[in-house]
Amino acid sequence: MPYLKLRDGAELFYKDWGNPNGAIVTFSHGWPLSSDNWENQMVYLADRGYRVIAHDRRGHGRSTQTWDGNNMDTFVDDLEELFAHLKVKDAVMVGHSHGGGEVTHYLGKHGTKRFKKAVLVGAVPPLMVKTSANPEGTDKSVFDSFRQAMHHDRAQFFLDVPSGPFFGFNRPGAKKSEGQIQSWWRQGMNTSFKSAYDSIRDFSETDFTEDLKKINIPVLVLHGDDDQVVPFEASGHKSSKLLPQGKLKVYKGGSHAIHNINTDEVNKDLLEFIKL
């Protein structure tokens, strides 16, 4: 399995699938998951001639469980090292949830020299937490409850999240997938406690507003209007207006995990946007 040794000695696990000479699409995963959460999209695009790259964020999945550096600046600097190593250029960058924040901050900090387009899926920007300037946000007490739940019984909390709001399995008539729940749990439990815990603050309190304004390439924003984790009105709706070249698609009744639940539709939308 391929790893890249980073500037501080940490090792970043990554997947590099498909046509080595094909157009490149990169994927950034959500909290507290790994690159495995993107496997349907990666296989779909790889089968159509693309080169698809996804990493496990430091502290997550198969990457080194560092104690420090569980913050957005470190995460995007890791990505820049990986992209330089893999000679990424003229690519499309895709991110879900926390990974959508990673995409946004990467493009805001490192620029768009390697990328021609981006896609945000159920992404956390511009800012999740409620503040006086962001009254539509989620109250900090919700994120405090996440931290409390992790300290009390992380294993159970990491079953409760996918069993309910993440995939929308708590909605009447929802078809629950035990496989999706167990996959989420496995990925979450493979992430270090420290990284998962620190990342709650990172995804909820990082303000991506200025990053969004800087992104000078087309960005497709995909968001479910029944997203119980990253509510649409405070995130996808606002981000699409802040992006200079933002395009919004709302999935009616869509959960936070539209790429896992509405797989065929998301794959089709990704391919159409990439090919434009």
Short mmCIF file of N, CA and C in Angstrom, two decimals, residues 82-197:
data_model
loop_
_atom_site.label_atom_id
_atom_site.label_comp_id
_atom_site.label_asym_id
_atom_site.label_seq_id
_atom_site.Cartn_x
_atom_site.Cartn_y
_atom_site.Cartn_z
N LEU A 82 1.42 15.80 -0.86
CA LEU A 82 0.98 14.64 -1.61
C LEU A 82 0.79 14.98 -3.09
N PHE A 83 0.17 16.11 -3.36
CA PHE A 83 -0.09 16.49 -4.75
C PHE A 83 1.21 16.79 -5.50
N ALA A 84 2.17 17.37 -4.81
CA ALA A 84 3.47 17.60 -5.44
C ALA A 84 4.15 16.26 -5.75
N HIS A 85 4.08 15.34 -4.80
CA HIS A 85 4.68 14.01 -4.97
C HIS A 85 4.07 13.27 -6.16
N LEU A 86 2.75 13.40 -6.33
CA LEU A 86 2.04 12.67 -7.38
C LEU A 86 1.90 13.49 -8.67
N LYS A 87 2.51 14.68 -8.67
CA LYS A 87 2.49 15.56 -9.85
C LYS A 87 1.06 15.85 -10.34
N VAL A 88 0.21 16.21 -9.40
CA VAL A 88 -1.18 16.51 -9.71
C VAL A 88 -1.27 17.86 -10.42
N LYS A 89 -1.96 17.90 -11.55
CA LYS A 89 -2.21 19.16 -12.26
C LYS A 89 -3.46 19.01 -13.12
N ASP A 90 -4.08 20.14 -13.44
CA ASP A 90 -5.29 20.17 -14.26
C ASP A 90 -6.35 19.20 -13.73
N ALA A 91 -6.48 19.14 -12.41
CA ALA A 91 -7.31 18.14 -11.76
C ALA A 91 -8.62 18.73 -11.24
N VAL A 92 -9.48 17.84 -10.78
CA VAL A 92 -10.73 18.21 -10.12
C VAL A 92 -10.65 17.72 -8.68
N MET A 93 -10.97 18.59 -7.74
CA MET A 93 -10.86 18.29 -6.31
C MET A 93 -12.25 18.12 -5.73
N VAL A 94 -12.49 17.01 -5.03
CA VAL A 94 -13.81 16.71 -4.47
C VAL A 94 -13.68 16.47 -2.98
N GLY A 95 -14.61 17.05 -2.20
CA GLY A 95 -14.56 16.85 -0.75
C GLY A 95 -15.94 16.75 -0.14
N HIS A 96 -16.07 15.88 0.85
CA HIS A 96 -17.35 15.71 1.57
C HIS A 96 -17.20 16.16 3.02
N SER A 97 -18.17 16.94 3.49
CA SER A 97 -18.27 17.32 4.90
C SER A 97 -16.99 18.00 5.37
N HIS A 98 -16.28 17.41 6.36
CA HIS A 98 -15.00 17.96 6.81
C HIS A 98 -14.01 18.04 5.64
N GLY A 99 -14.08 17.04 4.76
CA GLY A 99 -13.23 17.05 3.57
C GLY A 99 -13.56 18.16 2.61
N GLY A 100 -14.83 18.62 2.63
CA GLY A 100 -15.18 19.79 1.84
C GLY A 100 -14.54 21.04 2.39
N GLY A 101 -14.39 21.09 3.71
CA GLY A 101 -13.63 22.17 4.32
C GLY A 101 -12.16 22.09 3.93
N GLU A 102 -11.64 20.87 3.87
CA GLU A 102 -10.24 20.68 3.46
C GLU A 102 -10.02 21.17 2.03
N VAL A 103 -10.95 20.83 1.14
CA VAL A 103 -10.86 21.30 -0.25
C VAL A 103 -10.88 22.83 -0.30
N THR A 104 -11.82 23.42 0.44
CA THR A 104 -11.99 24.87 0.43
C THR A 104 -10.75 25.57 0.96
N HIS A 105 -10.22 25.09 2.08
CA HIS A 105 -9.05 25.75 2.67
C HIS A 105 -7.79 25.50 1.85
N TYR A 106 -7.69 24.31 1.26
CA TYR A 106 -6.55 24.05 0.38
C TYR A 106 -6.52 25.07 -0.76
N LEU A 107 -7.65 25.24 -1.43
CA LEU A 107 -7.71 26.16 -2.57
C LEU A 107 -7.53 27.61 -2.12
N GLY A 108 -8.01 27.93 -0.91
CA GLY A 108 -7.82 29.27 -0.39
C GLY A 108 -6.38 29.56 -0.01
N LYS A 109 -5.69 28.55 0.53
CA LYS A 109 -4.32 28.74 1.00
C LYS A 109 -3.27 28.49 -0.08
N HIS A 110 -3.43 27.41 -0.83
CA HIS A 110 -2.41 27.02 -1.81
C HIS A 110 -2.77 27.42 -3.24
N GLY A 111 -3.97 27.93 -3.44
CA GLY A 111 -4.35 28.39 -4.75
C GLY A 111 -4.84 27.29 -5.67
N THR A 112 -5.11 27.67 -6.90
CA THR A 112 -5.74 26.75 -7.85
C THR A 112 -4.79 26.31 -8.97
N LYS A 113 -3.50 26.43 -8.74
CA LYS A 113 -2.54 26.10 -9.79
C LYS A 113 -2.63 24.64 -10.23
N ARG A 114 -3.05 23.75 -9.34
CA ARG A 114 -3.13 22.33 -9.68
C ARG A 114 -4.54 21.90 -10.12
N PHE A 115 -5.51 22.76 -9.93
CA PHE A 115 -6.90 22.35 -10.10
C PHE A 115 -7.67 23.28 -11.03
N LYS A 116 -8.56 22.68 -11.81
CA LYS A 116 -9.40 23.46 -12.72
C LYS A 116 -10.85 23.53 -12.28
N LYS A 117 -11.26 22.62 -11.37
CA LYS A 117 -12.62 22.59 -10.86
C LYS A 117 -12.61 21.96 -9.46
N ALA A 118 -13.72 22.16 -8.74
CA ALA A 118 -13.87 21.52 -7.43
C ALA A 118 -15.33 21.19 -7.20
N VAL A 119 -15.55 20.23 -6.30
CA VAL A 119 -16.91 19.81 -5.93
C VAL A 119 -16.99 19.71 -4.41
N LEU A 120 -18.00 20.35 -3.83
CA LEU A 120 -18.25 20.27 -2.40
C LEU A 120 -19.53 19.48 -2.17
N VAL A 121 -19.44 18.40 -1.38
CA VAL A 121 -20.58 17.51 -1.15
C VAL A 121 -20.94 17.55 0.34
N GLY A 122 -22.11 18.06 0.67
CA GLY A 122 -22.50 18.14 2.08
C GLY A 122 -21.42 18.77 2.93
N ALA A 123 -20.80 19.82 2.42
CA ALA A 123 -19.56 20.35 3.00
C ALA A 123 -19.83 21.35 4.12
N VAL A 124 -18.89 21.45 5.06
CA VAL A 124 -19.06 22.28 6.25
C VAL A 124 -18.95 23.79 6.03
N PRO A 125 -18.24 24.29 5.00
CA PRO A 125 -18.17 25.75 4.82
C PRO A 125 -19.55 26.36 4.58
N PRO A 126 -19.68 27.65 4.90
CA PRO A 126 -18.62 28.56 5.34
C PRO A 126 -18.27 28.46 6.83
N LEU A 127 -19.21 28.19 7.71
CA LEU A 127 -18.93 28.07 9.14
C LEU A 127 -20.09 27.33 9.79
N MET A 128 -19.78 26.27 10.54
CA MET A 128 -20.84 25.46 11.13
C MET A 128 -21.41 26.05 12.41
N VAL A 129 -20.52 26.52 13.29
CA VAL A 129 -20.97 26.92 14.63
C VAL A 129 -21.76 28.23 14.58
N LYS A 130 -22.72 28.34 15.46
CA LYS A 130 -23.53 29.56 15.55
C LYS A 130 -22.75 30.66 16.25
N THR A 131 -22.72 31.85 15.63
CA THR A 131 -22.09 33.03 16.22
C THR A 131 -23.02 34.21 15.95
N SER A 132 -22.65 35.36 16.51
CA SER A 132 -23.46 36.55 16.25
C SER A 132 -23.47 36.91 14.78
N ALA A 133 -22.36 36.62 14.09
CA ALA A 133 -22.28 36.89 12.65
C ALA A 133 -22.82 35.73 11.81
N ASN A 134 -23.08 34.59 12.45
CA ASN A 134 -23.57 33.40 11.75
C ASN A 134 -24.75 32.80 12.53
N PRO A 135 -25.86 33.53 12.61
CA PRO A 135 -26.98 33.08 13.44
C PRO A 135 -27.65 31.81 12.93
N GLU A 136 -27.41 31.45 11.65
CA GLU A 136 -28.01 30.23 11.11
C GLU A 136 -27.25 28.97 11.53
N GLY A 137 -26.08 29.16 12.16
CA GLY A 137 -25.23 28.03 12.52
C GLY A 137 -25.80 27.16 13.62
N THR A 138 -25.08 26.08 13.91
CA THR A 138 -25.47 25.12 14.94
C THR A 138 -24.87 25.54 16.28
N ASP A 139 -25.65 25.48 17.33
CA ASP A 139 -25.18 25.91 18.65
C ASP A 139 -23.97 25.07 19.10
N LYS A 140 -23.02 25.72 19.72
CA LYS A 140 -21.79 25.05 20.16
C LYS A 140 -22.09 23.88 21.11
N SER A 141 -23.20 23.95 21.82
CA SER A 141 -23.54 22.87 22.75
C SER A 141 -23.69 21.53 22.04
N VAL A 142 -24.08 21.56 20.76
CA VAL A 142 -24.21 20.32 19.99
C VAL A 142 -22.85 19.67 19.81
N PHE A 143 -21.85 20.48 19.48
CA PHE A 143 -20.50 19.93 19.29
C PHE A 143 -19.88 19.54 20.63
N ASP A 144 -20.22 20.26 21.69
CA ASP A 144 -19.78 19.85 23.02
C ASP A 144 -20.35 18.48 23.37
N SER A 145 -21.59 18.23 22.95
CA SER A 145 -22.20 16.91 23.23
C SER A 145 -21.48 15.80 22.47
N PHE A 146 -20.96 16.13 21.28
CA PHE A 146 -20.16 15.14 20.54
C PHE A 146 -18.92 14.75 21.36
N ARG A 147 -18.26 15.76 21.91
CA ARG A 147 -17.05 15.51 22.69
C ARG A 147 -17.38 14.70 23.95
N GLN A 148 -18.47 15.05 24.60
CA GLN A 148 -18.88 14.31 25.79
C GLN A 148 -19.20 12.86 25.46
N ALA A 149 -19.88 12.65 24.33
CA ALA A 149 -20.23 11.30 23.92
C ALA A 149 -18.99 10.47 23.61
N MET A 150 -17.99 11.10 23.01
CA MET A 150 -16.75 10.38 22.74
C MET A 150 -16.07 9.95 24.02
N HIS A 151 -16.01 10.84 25.01
CA HIS A 151 -15.38 10.48 26.29
C HIS A 151 -16.17 9.40 27.02
N HIS A 152 -17.48 9.44 26.89
CA HIS A 152 -18.32 8.48 27.61
C HIS A 152 -18.25 7.10 27.00
N ASP A 153 -18.41 7.01 25.68
CA ASP A 153 -18.43 5.71 25.01
C ASP A 153 -18.30 5.94 23.50
N ARG A 154 -17.07 6.11 23.06
CA ARG A 154 -16.85 6.42 21.65
C ARG A 154 -17.43 5.35 20.73
N ALA A 155 -17.25 4.08 21.10
CA ALA A 155 -17.71 3.00 20.23
C ALA A 155 -19.22 3.06 20.00
N GLN A 156 -19.96 3.35 21.06
CA GLN A 156 -21.42 3.45 20.90
C GLN A 156 -21.81 4.70 20.12
N PHE A 157 -21.15 5.82 20.41
CA PHE A 157 -21.42 7.06 19.68
C PHE A 157 -21.19 6.87 18.19
N PHE A 158 -20.13 6.11 17.86
CA PHE A 158 -19.81 5.87 16.46
C PHE A 158 -20.72 4.81 15.82
N LEU A 159 -21.60 4.20 16.60
CA LEU A 159 -22.71 3.43 16.03
C LEU A 159 -23.96 4.29 15.90
N ASP A 160 -24.16 5.18 16.88
CA ASP A 160 -25.37 6.00 16.89
C ASP A 160 -25.42 6.97 15.71
N VAL A 161 -24.27 7.56 15.37
CA VAL A 161 -24.25 8.57 14.29
C VAL A 161 -24.66 7.97 12.94
N PRO A 162 -24.04 6.86 12.49
CA PRO A 162 -24.47 6.31 11.20
C PRO A 162 -25.82 5.62 11.25
N SER A 163 -26.23 5.14 12.42
CA SER A 163 -27.54 4.51 12.54
C SER A 163 -28.67 5.52 12.40
N GLY A 164 -28.35 6.80 12.63
CA GLY A 164 -29.36 7.84 12.60
C GLY A 164 -29.09 8.93 11.59
N PRO A 165 -28.57 10.09 12.04
CA PRO A 165 -28.56 11.29 11.19
C PRO A 165 -27.61 11.26 10.01
N PHE A 166 -26.49 10.56 10.09
CA PHE A 166 -25.51 10.65 9.01
C PHE A 166 -26.09 10.20 7.68
N PHE A 167 -26.68 9.02 7.66
CA PHE A 167 -27.28 8.49 6.43
C PHE A 167 -28.77 8.79 6.33
N GLY A 168 -29.34 9.38 7.36
CA GLY A 168 -30.77 9.63 7.36
C GLY A 168 -31.60 8.39 7.68
N PHE A 169 -30.97 7.40 8.31
CA PHE A 169 -31.68 6.16 8.60
C PHE A 169 -32.73 6.32 9.71
N ASN A 170 -32.72 7.47 10.37
CA ASN A 170 -33.72 7.74 11.41
C ASN A 170 -35.01 8.34 10.85
N ARG A 171 -35.08 8.55 9.54
CA ARG A 171 -36.27 9.12 8.93
C ARG A 171 -37.31 8.02 8.64
N PRO A 172 -38.60 8.36 8.76
CA PRO A 172 -39.65 7.37 8.47
C PRO A 172 -39.51 6.82 7.06
N GLY A 173 -39.57 5.50 6.95
CA GLY A 173 -39.50 4.86 5.64
C GLY A 173 -38.11 4.66 5.09
N ALA A 174 -37.10 5.13 5.82
CA ALA A 174 -35.73 4.97 5.33
C ALA A 174 -35.34 3.49 5.30
N LYS A 175 -34.64 3.09 4.27
CA LYS A 175 -34.15 1.72 4.16
C LYS A 175 -32.76 1.65 4.78
N LYS A 176 -32.68 1.10 5.96
CA LYS A 176 -31.42 1.08 6.71
C LYS A 176 -30.48 0.02 6.15
N SER A 177 -29.22 0.40 6.00
CA SER A 177 -28.17 -0.53 5.55
C SER A 177 -27.22 -0.81 6.71
N GLU A 178 -27.28 -2.03 7.22
CA GLU A 178 -26.35 -2.39 8.29
C GLU A 178 -24.92 -2.38 7.79
N GLY A 179 -24.73 -2.66 6.51
CA GLY A 179 -23.39 -2.62 5.94
C GLY A 179 -22.80 -1.22 5.99
N GLN A 180 -23.60 -0.20 5.62
CA GLN A 180 -23.13 1.18 5.67
C GLN A 180 -22.81 1.57 7.12
N ILE A 181 -23.65 1.17 8.04
CA ILE A 181 -23.43 1.50 9.45
C ILE A 181 -22.13 0.88 9.94
N GLN A 182 -21.94 -0.40 9.65
CA GLN A 182 -20.73 -1.09 10.12
C GLN A 182 -19.47 -0.55 9.44
N SER A 183 -19.58 -0.18 8.16
CA SER A 183 -18.43 0.40 7.47
C SER A 183 -18.05 1.74 8.11
N TRP A 184 -19.05 2.57 8.39
CA TRP A 184 -18.80 3.86 9.06
C TRP A 184 -18.13 3.64 10.41
N TRP A 185 -18.67 2.69 11.18
CA TRP A 185 -18.11 2.39 12.51
C TRP A 185 -16.65 1.94 12.40
N ARG A 186 -16.38 1.05 11.45
CA ARG A 186 -15.01 0.56 11.28
C ARG A 186 -14.07 1.69 10.93
N GLN A 187 -14.47 2.53 9.99
CA GLN A 187 -13.60 3.65 9.60
C GLN A 187 -13.39 4.60 10.78
N GLY A 188 -14.47 4.90 11.49
CA GLY A 188 -14.36 5.80 12.63
C GLY A 188 -13.47 5.28 13.73
N MET A 189 -13.60 4.00 14.05
CA MET A 189 -12.81 3.42 15.13
C MET A 189 -11.35 3.25 14.73
N ASN A 190 -11.05 3.22 13.43
CA ASN A 190 -9.66 3.17 12.97
C ASN A 190 -8.99 4.54 13.04
N THR A 191 -9.78 5.58 13.23
CA THR A 191 -9.22 6.92 13.44
C THR A 191 -8.83 7.07 14.90
N SER A 192 -7.71 7.72 15.16
CA SER A 192 -7.27 7.88 16.55
C SER A 192 -8.28 8.72 17.32
N PHE A 193 -8.43 8.42 18.59
CA PHE A 193 -9.34 9.20 19.45
C PHE A 193 -8.97 10.67 19.40
N LYS A 194 -7.67 10.96 19.50
CA LYS A 194 -7.21 12.36 19.56
C LYS A 194 -7.55 13.10 18.26
N SER A 195 -7.32 12.48 17.13
CA SER A 195 -7.61 13.13 15.86
C SER A 195 -9.11 13.37 15.70
N ALA A 196 -9.91 12.36 16.03
CA ALA A 196 -11.35 12.50 15.91
C ALA A 196 -11.87 13.59 16.85
N TYR A 197 -11.33 13.61 18.06
CA TYR A 197 -11.77 14.60 19.06
C TYR A 197 -11.38 16.01 18.63
#
